[in-house]
CSV table of C-alpha atoms and ligand atoms in Angstrom, one decimal:
chain,number,residue,atom,x,y,z
L,1,MET,CA,88.5,-17.6,-71.3
L,2,THR,CA,87.2,-21.5,-72.9
L,3,THR,CA,88.0,-24.6,-70.5
L,4,LEU,CA,91.6,-25.7,-71.9
L,5,THR,CA,92.5,-28.9,-71.7
L,6,LEU,CA,95.6,-30.4,-70.7
L,7,TRP,CA,98.0,-33.2,-69.8
L,8,LEU,CA,98.7,-33.9,-66.2
L,9,ASP,CA,101.0,-37.4,-65.3
L,10,GLY,CA,100.2,-39.5,-68.4
L,11,THR,CA,96.7,-38.3,-69.3
L,12,LEU,CA,94.5,-35.3,-70.0
L,13,HIS,CA,92.0,-33.3,-67.7
L,14,GLU,CA,90.8,-30.2,-67.4
L,15,ALA,CA,92.2,-26.7,-66.4
L,16,ASP,CA,89.8,-26.1,-64.4
L,17,THR,CA,90.6,-29.8,-62.1
L,18,ALA,CA,94.1,-30.6,-62.7
L,19,ARG,CA,95.8,-31.2,-59.3
L,20,VAL,CA,99.3,-31.1,-58.8
L,21,SER,CA,100.6,-31.0,-55.1
L,22,VAL,CA,101.1,-28.5,-52.8
L,23,PHE,CA,104.4,-30.2,-51.8
L,24,ASP,CA,105.8,-30.2,-55.7
L,25,HIS,CA,109.5,-29.6,-55.6
L,26,GLY,CA,109.0,-27.5,-58.8
L,27,LEU,CA,107.1,-25.4,-56.6
L,28,THR,CA,108.0,-25.1,-53.4
L,29,VAL,CA,112.2,-24.4,-54.6
L,30,GLY,CA,111.7,-24.5,-58.4
L,31,ASP,CA,113.3,-27.7,-59.4
L,32,GLY,CA,111.7,-28.0,-62.5
L,33,VAL,CA,112.7,-27.3,-66.4
L,34,PHE,CA,110.7,-25.6,-69.0
L,35,GLU,CA,109.9,-25.1,-72.9
L,36,THR,CA,108.0,-22.4,-74.6
L,37,ILE,CA,106.3,-23.8,-77.5
L,38,LYS,CA,104.7,-21.5,-80.7
L,39,ALA,CA,102.6,-23.8,-82.0
L,40,VAL,CA,101.0,-22.8,-85.7
L,41,ASP,CA,97.1,-24.1,-86.8
L,42,GLY,CA,98.3,-26.5,-83.8
L,43,ARG,CA,101.3,-28.0,-85.3
L,44,PRO,CA,103.9,-26.9,-82.8
L,45,PHE,CA,107.1,-25.1,-84.0
L,46,ALA,CA,110.5,-27.0,-83.9
L,47,LEU,CA,109.8,-29.3,-82.3
L,48,THR,CA,112.8,-31.8,-81.7
L,49,ARG,CA,114.6,-28.9,-81.1
L,50,HIS,CA,113.0,-27.5,-77.8
L,51,LEU,CA,112.4,-31.5,-77.1
L,52,ARG,CA,116.5,-31.6,-77.6
L,53,ARG,CA,116.6,-28.6,-74.7
L,54,LEU,CA,114.5,-30.5,-71.8
L,55,ALA,CA,116.8,-33.3,-72.2
L,56,ARG,CA,119.8,-31.1,-72.1
L,57,SER,CA,118.1,-29.5,-69.2
L,58,ALA,CA,116.4,-31.5,-67.0
L,59,HIS,CA,119.9,-33.3,-68.1
L,60,GLY,CA,121.5,-30.7,-66.3
L,61,LEU,CA,119.4,-30.4,-62.7
L,62,GLY,CA,119.5,-34.0,-62.6
L,63,LEU,CA,116.4,-34.5,-63.5
L,64,PRO,CA,115.3,-38.3,-64.8
L,65,GLU,CA,115.0,-37.8,-68.1
L,66,PRO,CA,112.5,-36.8,-70.4
L,67,ASP,CA,110.1,-40.0,-72.2
L,68,GLU,CA,110.3,-38.2,-75.4
L,69,ASP,CA,107.6,-40.1,-77.2
L,70,GLU,CA,105.3,-39.5,-73.7
L,71,VAL,CA,106.7,-35.5,-74.2
L,72,ARG,CA,105.4,-35.9,-78.2
L,73,HIS,CA,102.6,-37.6,-77.3
L,74,ALA,CA,101.1,-34.5,-75.0
L,75,CYS,CA,102.3,-32.0,-77.1
L,76,GLU,CA,100.3,-34.1,-79.9
L,77,ALA,CA,96.9,-34.9,-77.1
L,78,VAL,CA,96.9,-31.0,-76.1
L,79,LEU,CA,96.9,-29.5,-79.3
L,80,LYS,CA,94.1,-32.2,-80.8
L,81,ALA,CA,91.8,-30.7,-77.5
L,82,ASN,CA,92.7,-27.3,-78.1
L,83,PRO,CA,92.1,-26.2,-81.4
L,84,MET,CA,93.8,-22.7,-82.1
L,85,ALA,CA,94.7,-20.8,-85.2
L,86,LEU,CA,98.1,-19.4,-82.6
L,87,GLY,CA,99.5,-20.8,-79.7
L,88,ARG,CA,101.8,-21.4,-77.0
L,89,LEU,CA,102.7,-24.7,-75.8
L,90,ARG,CA,103.9,-24.8,-72.7
L,91,ILE,CA,106.1,-27.8,-71.3
L,92,THR,CA,106.9,-27.9,-67.8
L,93,TYR,CA,108.6,-31.2,-66.1
L,94,THR,CA,109.6,-30.8,-62.4
L,95,GLY,CA,110.9,-33.0,-59.0
L,96,GLY,CA,107.3,-34.3,-58.4
L,97,PHE,CA,105.8,-34.8,-55.3
L,98,SER,CA,108.3,-34.7,-52.1
L,99,PRO,CA,107.1,-33.5,-48.1
L,100,LEU,CA,109.1,-29.7,-47.7
L,101,GLY,CA,111.8,-29.5,-46.0
L,102,SER,CA,113.3,-33.0,-47.5
L,103,ASP,CA,115.4,-33.3,-51.1
L,104,ARG,CA,113.1,-34.3,-54.4
L,105,GLY,CA,110.9,-36.6,-54.0
L,106,THR,CA,111.1,-40.0,-54.9
L,107,GLU,CA,107.5,-40.8,-56.9
L,108,GLY,CA,109.1,-39.1,-60.2
L,109,PRO,CA,108.8,-36.1,-61.7
L,110,THR,CA,105.9,-34.5,-62.5
L,111,LEU,CA,104.5,-33.6,-66.2
L,112,VAL,CA,102.4,-31.2,-67.1
L,113,VAL,CA,101.5,-29.6,-71.1
L,114,ALA,CA,98.9,-26.8,-71.8
L,115,VAL,CA,98.6,-24.8,-74.5
L,116,VAL,CA,97.4,-20.8,-74.3
L,117,GLU,CA,95.7,-18.8,-77.4
L,118,ALA,CA,98.6,-16.4,-78.1
L,119,ARG,CA,98.6,-12.9,-80.3
L,120,ARG,CA,101.4,-12.4,-82.2
L,121,ARG,CA,103.8,-9.4,-80.6
L,122,PRO,CA,104.5,-6.1,-82.7
L,123,ASP,CA,107.1,-5.7,-84.7
L,124,THR,CA,108.8,-3.4,-82.7
L,125,THR,CA,109.4,-2.8,-78.7
L,126,ALA,CA,111.4,-0.9,-76.3
L,127,VAL,CA,113.8,-2.0,-73.8
L,128,VAL,CA,115.4,-1.0,-71.1
L,129,THR,CA,119.2,-2.7,-69.4
L,130,VAL,CA,119.5,-3.8,-65.8
L,131,PRO,CA,121.7,-3.8,-62.8
L,132,TRP,CA,122.1,-7.2,-62.1
L,133,PRO,CA,124.8,-9.2,-63.9
L,134,ARG,CA,123.4,-12.9,-65.1
L,135,ASN,CA,126.0,-15.1,-64.0
L,136,GLU,CA,128.0,-16.5,-67.1
L,137,ARG,CA,129.7,-19.7,-64.6
L,138,GLY,CA,126.6,-20.6,-62.9
L,139,ALA,CA,125.0,-24.1,-61.6
L,140,LEU,CA,121.9,-22.9,-63.7
L,141,THR,CA,123.8,-21.5,-66.9
L,142,GLY,CA,122.4,-22.2,-69.7
L,143,LEU,CA,119.5,-23.8,-68.4
L,144,LYS,CA,115.9,-23.6,-69.1
L,145,THR,CA,115.1,-24.0,-65.3
L,146,THR,CA,111.7,-23.3,-64.0
L,147,SER,CA,113.7,-21.1,-61.5
L,148,TYR,CA,113.0,-17.4,-63.3
L,149,GLY,CA,112.3,-15.4,-59.7
L,150,GLU,CA,115.3,-13.2,-62.0
L,151,ASN,CA,113.7,-13.1,-64.7
L,152,VAL,CA,110.3,-11.9,-62.9
L,153,VAL,CA,111.6,-8.9,-61.2
L,154,ALA,CA,113.9,-7.8,-64.1
L,155,LEU,CA,111.0,-7.2,-66.0
L,156,ALA,CA,108.7,-5.7,-63.6
L,157,ARG,CA,111.5,-2.8,-64.1
L,158,ALA,CA,111.4,-2.7,-67.2
L,159,ARG,CA,107.7,-3.0,-66.8
L,160,GLU,CA,108.0,0.5,-64.3
L,161,HIS,CA,109.5,2.2,-67.5
L,162,GLY,CA,107.1,1.4,-70.3
L,163,ALA,CA,109.9,-1.3,-72.5
L,164,ASP,CA,108.8,-4.6,-72.6
L,165,GLU,CA,112.6,-6.5,-72.2
L,166,ALA,CA,114.4,-6.0,-70.0
L,167,LEU,CA,118.3,-6.8,-70.8
L,168,PHE,CA,120.9,-7.7,-68.3
L,169,GLY,CA,125.1,-8.3,-68.7
L,170,ASN,CA,126.9,-9.9,-67.7
L,171,THR,CA,129.5,-10.6,-64.8
L,172,VAL,CA,132.6,-8.7,-66.6
L,173,GLY,CA,130.4,-6.7,-68.4
L,174,ALA,CA,129.3,-8.3,-71.5
L,175,LEU,CA,126.0,-7.9,-73.5
L,176,CYS,CA,123.9,-11.2,-72.6
L,177,GLU,CA,120.4,-11.4,-72.7
L,178,GLY,CA,116.6,-10.6,-72.3
L,179,THR,CA,114.5,-11.9,-69.6
L,180,GLY,CA,113.1,-14.4,-72.2
L,181,SER,CA,114.8,-13.7,-75.3
L,182,ASN,CA,118.1,-13.4,-77.0
L,183,VAL,CA,119.6,-10.5,-78.6
L,184,PHE,CA,121.4,-9.0,-81.7
L,185,VAL,CA,123.2,-5.3,-82.5
L,186,VAL,CA,123.8,-4.4,-85.6
L,187,LEU,CA,127.4,-2.4,-86.1
L,188,ASP,CA,128.8,-0.3,-88.8
L,189,GLY,CA,126.3,-3.2,-90.5
L,190,GLU,CA,126.9,-6.6,-89.1
L,191,LEU,CA,124.9,-8.7,-87.4
L,192,TYR,CA,126.1,-9.5,-83.7
L,193,THR,CA,125.1,-11.2,-80.8
L,194,PRO,CA,126.3,-12.6,-77.7
L,195,PRO,CA,128.1,-16.1,-78.0
L,196,LEU,CA,127.2,-18.9,-75.3
L,197,ALA,CA,129.7,-18.4,-73.2
L,198,SER,CA,128.4,-14.8,-72.3
L,199,GLY,CA,126.1,-16.8,-70.1
L,200,CYS,CA,122.7,-16.3,-72.3
L,201,LEU,CA,120.2,-19.6,-73.0
L,202,ALA,CA,120.7,-21.2,-76.2
L,203,GLY,CA,117.4,-20.0,-77.6
L,204,ILE,CA,116.3,-21.7,-80.5
L,205,THR,CA,114.8,-18.4,-82.5
L,206,ARG,CA,118.3,-16.8,-82.4
L,207,ALA,CA,119.8,-20.7,-83.7
L,208,LEU,CA,117.6,-20.4,-86.8
L,209,VAL,CA,118.9,-16.7,-87.4
L,210,LEU,CA,122.5,-17.8,-87.0
L,211,GLU,CA,121.3,-20.8,-89.3
L,212,TRP,CA,119.3,-18.4,-91.7
L,213,VAL,CA,120.6,-14.6,-91.2
L,214,GLY,CA,124.1,-15.1,-90.8
L,215,ALA,CA,125.8,-13.3,-87.6
L,216,LYS,CA,128.4,-13.5,-85.7
L,217,GLU,CA,129.3,-14.8,-82.0
L,218,ALA,CA,131.3,-11.9,-80.3
L,219,ASP,CA,132.0,-11.0,-76.7
L,220,LEU,CA,130.4,-6.9,-77.2
L,221,PRO,CA,130.9,-4.2,-74.3
L,222,LEU,CA,126.4,-3.7,-72.8
L,223,ASP,CA,127.5,-0.3,-73.7
L,224,VAL,CA,127.4,-1.9,-77.2
L,225,LEU,CA,124.3,-0.7,-76.8
L,226,GLU,CA,124.5,3.4,-76.7
L,227,ARG,CA,126.3,2.7,-80.6
L,228,ALA,CA,124.6,0.1,-82.7
L,229,GLU,CA,122.5,0.9,-85.6
L,230,GLU,CA,119.9,-1.4,-84.8
L,231,VAL,CA,118.7,-4.1,-82.2
L,232,PHE,CA,116.3,-7.1,-81.9
L,233,LEU,CA,115.5,-9.4,-79.8
L,234,THR,CA,114.9,-13.3,-80.7
L,235,SER,CA,112.2,-15.9,-79.1
L,236,THR,CA,109.5,-18.6,-79.5
L,237,THR,CA,106.5,-15.7,-79.1
L,238,ARG,CA,109.1,-12.8,-80.4
L,239,ASP,CA,110.3,-14.6,-83.8
L,240,ALA,CA,113.1,-11.7,-84.4
L,241,GLN,CA,111.6,-8.0,-83.4
L,242,ALA,CA,113.1,-4.5,-83.5
L,243,ILE,CA,113.8,-2.8,-81.0
L,244,ARG,CA,112.8,0.8,-81.1
L,245,ARG,CA,114.1,2.2,-77.8
L,246,VAL,CA,116.5,0.8,-75.0
L,247,ASP,CA,116.6,3.1,-71.7
L,248,ASP,CA,117.1,6.7,-73.1
L,249,ARG,CA,118.1,6.5,-76.1
L,250,ALA,CA,116.0,5.8,-79.4
L,251,LEU,CA,116.5,3.6,-82.7
L,252,PRO,CA,114.3,5.9,-84.8
L,253,GLY,CA,113.3,4.0,-88.4
L,254,ALA,CA,113.3,0.4,-86.5
L,255,PRO,CA,113.2,-2.5,-87.8
L,256,GLY,CA,116.7,-1.1,-89.4
L,257,PRO,CA,117.6,-3.1,-93.4
L,258,VAL,CA,120.1,-5.7,-91.5
L,259,THR,CA,116.5,-5.9,-88.5
L,260,ALA,CA,114.2,-6.2,-91.4
L,261,LYS,CA,116.1,-8.6,-93.4
L,262,ALA,CA,116.6,-10.8,-90.8
L,263,MET,CA,112.6,-10.3,-89.3
L,264,ARG,CA,111.1,-11.4,-93.0
L,265,ILE,CA,113.6,-14.4,-93.7
L,266,PHE,CA,113.0,-15.8,-90.3
L,267,THR,CA,109.0,-15.8,-91.4
L,268,GLU,CA,109.7,-17.2,-94.9
L,269,ARG,CA,112.0,-20.0,-93.6
L,270,ALA,CA,109.7,-20.4,-90.5
L,271,ALA,CA,106.3,-20.7,-92.9
L,272,ALA,CA,107.8,-23.8,-95.3
L,273,ASP,CA,109.2,-26.0,-92.2
L,274,ILE,CA,107.8,-26.6,-88.9
L,275,ASP,CA,110.9,-28.6,-87.6
L,276,PRO,CA,113.0,-27.0,-89.0
E,1,LIG,N1,116.9,-16.6,-72.8
E,1,LIG,C1,115.8,-17.0,-72.1
E,1,LIG,C2,116.7,-16.6,-71.0
E,1,LIG,C3,114.5,-17.3,-72.2
E,1,LIG,O1,114.0,-17.9,-71.4
E,1,LIG,C4,114.7,-17.5,-74.3
E,1,LIG,C5,113.2,-18.4,-74.0
E,1,LIG,O2,112.2,-18.3,-73.1
E,1,LIG,C6,115.3,-17.3,-74.5
E,1,LIG,C7,116.5,-17.1,-74.7
E,1,LIG,C8,114.9,-17.0,-76.4
E,1,LIG,O3,114.9,-19.0,-76.7
E,1,LIG,P1,113.9,-19.2,-77.4
E,1,LIG,O4,114.4,-18.9,-79.1
E,1,LIG,O5,114.0,-21.2,-77.8
E,1,LIG,O6,113.0,-19.1,-77.4
């Protein structure tokens, strides 16, 4: 891999030599928030929405509000320093240096902005459901924190079963979301997605599909996946991606007509507006 240049605490660094303290609270206890942003020809997609969510997540975790001008400038500088056709820009914002065992440090947060090359995802994928519920009423519900252990374990389960995403129900058995994606289902030709109250992240791709394509937000039992005509995922790295298998159930013909329409509308609208 060619050497990447990233932003760390106020300036550009070569990725090979950039250093964060081993006592960074983000590393030791997962006290951090993040965003993953698609970059097309050096331009970040939906940056304003991502920065708003970063600020909301930071607020929810009790971190000082990130300096929006600095984060925008860092994204611009990193994208300029690493030209690529399709990239995944990653903003990580943590509690900062804190000697082990103590509360959050007093020296201020750590901000890292980096970009790596991305591949376009295939149009269809396979998913599994996992038996561990998402807590729809937890302190971190709806925040995009770096405490992703639960998602790491679920994704490993998916990989063991030849799938590349895992879907969670919540504590009352309703469909919630994937480890890094939101979920839409088609029932009797109508498009549905779980509401934010299900405990899912307020995905930016989800919001754009709701606005551009239209879908009903509804509580859906997890077993809806056994009878849905079509199912698709949304995320920054997947856009809208059709599901061709859920656990042992094949969904032949994926993407079905409703999903294909959502994929097409999303692609067209996203190409027309870089910061919708
Ligand atoms: N749900 C979770 C848990 C996520 O981590 C993500 C994105 O990483 C999403 C949903 C999808 O959100 P977005 O469309 O903003 O990428």
